[in-house]
């Protein structure tokens, strides 16, 4: 039986673990507590970085805010998109 890929809409066998067109996973895995904690911490880092960056009084505080924002953003992208691509080939 064929199903549609949630990522690209391509028709895929229901036995496939990933879409052959885009590599998106076909079966969703339950989100672990560790993954939820990581997601919350990443979002907090992005917010804290933005607040620090916009409210900075000194140049050093602005640089710190930018670094925290960028680290949070990179980790957020890694935990959502890149890790899914990496584990599904």
Tab-separated table of N, CA and C in Angstrom, residues 14-49:
chain	number	residue	atom	x	y	z
A	14	UNK	N	4.263	1.765	2.345
A	14	UNK	CA	4.072	1.855	3.791
A	14	UNK	C	5.106	1.033	4.560
A	15	UNK	N	5.875	0.222	3.859
A	15	UNK	CA	6.945	-0.554	4.500
A	15	UNK	C	8.286	0.191	4.520
A	16	UNK	N	8.371	1.279	3.783
A	16	UNK	CA	9.630	2.034	3.707
A	16	UNK	C	9.874	2.792	5.012
A	17	UNK	N	11.140	2.837	5.404
A	17	UNK	CA	11.484	3.587	6.623
A	17	UNK	C	11.749	5.051	6.313
A	18	UNK	N	12.065	5.348	5.042
A	18	UNK	CA	12.334	6.727	4.634
A	18	UNK	C	11.857	6.928	3.199
A	19	UNK	N	11.537	8.155	2.879
A	19	UNK	CA	11.108	8.500	1.524
A	19	UNK	C	12.303	8.432	0.578
A	20	UNK	N	12.184	7.730	-0.564
A	20	UNK	CA	13.308	7.669	-1.504
A	20	UNK	C	13.547	8.997	-2.224
A	21	UNK	N	12.543	9.861	-2.248
A	21	UNK	CA	12.668	11.151	-2.925
A	21	UNK	C	13.460	12.168	-2.089
A	22	UNK	N	13.040	12.333	-0.811
A	22	UNK	CA	13.650	13.387	0.006
A	22	UNK	C	14.401	12.858	1.226
A	23	UNK	N	14.231	11.573	1.548
A	23	UNK	CA	14.917	11.001	2.706
A	23	UNK	C	14.193	11.215	4.025
A	24	UNK	N	13.032	11.838	3.974
A	24	UNK	CA	12.261	12.079	5.196
A	24	UNK	C	11.787	10.773	5.809
A	25	UNK	N	11.751	10.703	7.137
A	25	UNK	CA	11.329	9.471	7.799
A	25	UNK	C	9.842	9.210	7.579
A	26	UNK	N	9.482	7.961	7.400
A	26	UNK	CA	8.089	7.601	7.177
A	26	UNK	C	7.384	7.248	8.479
A	27	UNK	N	8.103	6.657	9.382
A	27	UNK	CA	7.511	6.292	10.660
A	27	UNK	C	8.058	7.244	11.709
A	28	UNK	N	7.156	7.858	12.421
A	28	UNK	CA	7.606	8.776	13.453
A	28	UNK	C	7.967	8.006	14.704
A	29	UNK	N	9.062	8.389	15.301
A	29	UNK	CA	9.496	7.789	16.547
A	29	UNK	C	9.025	8.679	17.678
A	30	UNK	N	8.673	8.088	18.811
A	30	UNK	CA	8.251	8.936	19.926
A	30	UNK	C	9.388	9.834	20.395
A	31	UNK	N	9.041	11.048	20.765
A	31	UNK	CA	10.044	12.007	21.233
A	31	UNK	C	10.407	11.668	22.671
A	32	UNK	N	11.679	11.509	22.920
A	32	UNK	CA	12.138	11.159	24.260
A	32	UNK	C	12.163	12.389	25.151
A	33	UNK	N	12.224	12.148	26.448
A	33	UNK	CA	12.290	13.253	27.409
A	33	UNK	C	13.560	14.069	27.182
A	34	UNK	N	14.670	13.394	26.894
A	34	UNK	CA	15.927	14.092	26.635
A	34	UNK	C	15.833	15.018	25.432
A	35	UNK	N	15.138	14.579	24.391
A	35	UNK	CA	14.969	15.403	23.194
A	35	UNK	C	14.098	16.623	23.496
A	36	UNK	N	13.080	16.441	24.328
A	36	UNK	CA	12.222	17.565	24.707
A	36	UNK	C	12.999	18.584	25.526
A	37	UNK	N	13.816	18.098	26.448
A	37	UNK	CA	14.627	18.989	27.281
A	37	UNK	C	15.609	19.769	26.408
A	38	UNK	N	16.244	19.078	25.462
A	38	UNK	CA	17.186	19.733	24.553
A	38	UNK	C	16.485	20.814	23.740
A	39	UNK	N	15.297	20.531	23.254
A	39	UNK	CA	14.542	21.507	22.465
A	39	UNK	C	14.200	22.737	23.308
A	40	UNK	N	13.748	22.528	24.524
A	40	UNK	CA	13.405	23.653	25.404
A	40	UNK	C	14.646	24.481	25.721
A	41	UNK	N	15.769	23.818	26.010
A	41	UNK	CA	17.002	24.549	26.310
A	41	UNK	C	17.500	25.337	25.100
A	42	UNK	N	17.373	24.766	23.907
A	42	UNK	CA	17.784	25.480	22.693
A	42	UNK	C	16.936	26.723	22.470
A	43	UNK	N	15.643	26.592	22.653
A	43	UNK	CA	14.761	27.751	22.482
A	43	UNK	C	15.083	28.810	23.538
A	44	UNK	N	15.351	28.371	24.769
A	44	UNK	CA	15.721	29.307	25.834
A	44	UNK	C	17.029	30.030	25.499
A	45	UNK	N	18.000	29.290	24.919
A	45	UNK	CA	19.270	29.920	24.539
A	45	UNK	C	19.064	30.977	23.466
A	46	UNK	N	18.227	30.669	22.494
A	46	UNK	CA	17.959	31.634	21.423
A	46	UNK	C	17.305	32.885	22.004
A	47	UNK	N	16.317	32.699	22.861
A	47	UNK	CA	15.635	33.848	23.471
A	47	UNK	C	16.576	34.651	24.365
A	48	UNK	N	17.343	33.962	25.187
A	48	UNK	CA	18.282	34.642	26.075
A	48	UNK	C	19.331	35.413	25.267
A	49	UNK	N	19.805	34.806	24.195
A	49	UNK	CA	20.768	35.489	23.334
A	49	UNK	C	20.198	36.747	22.707
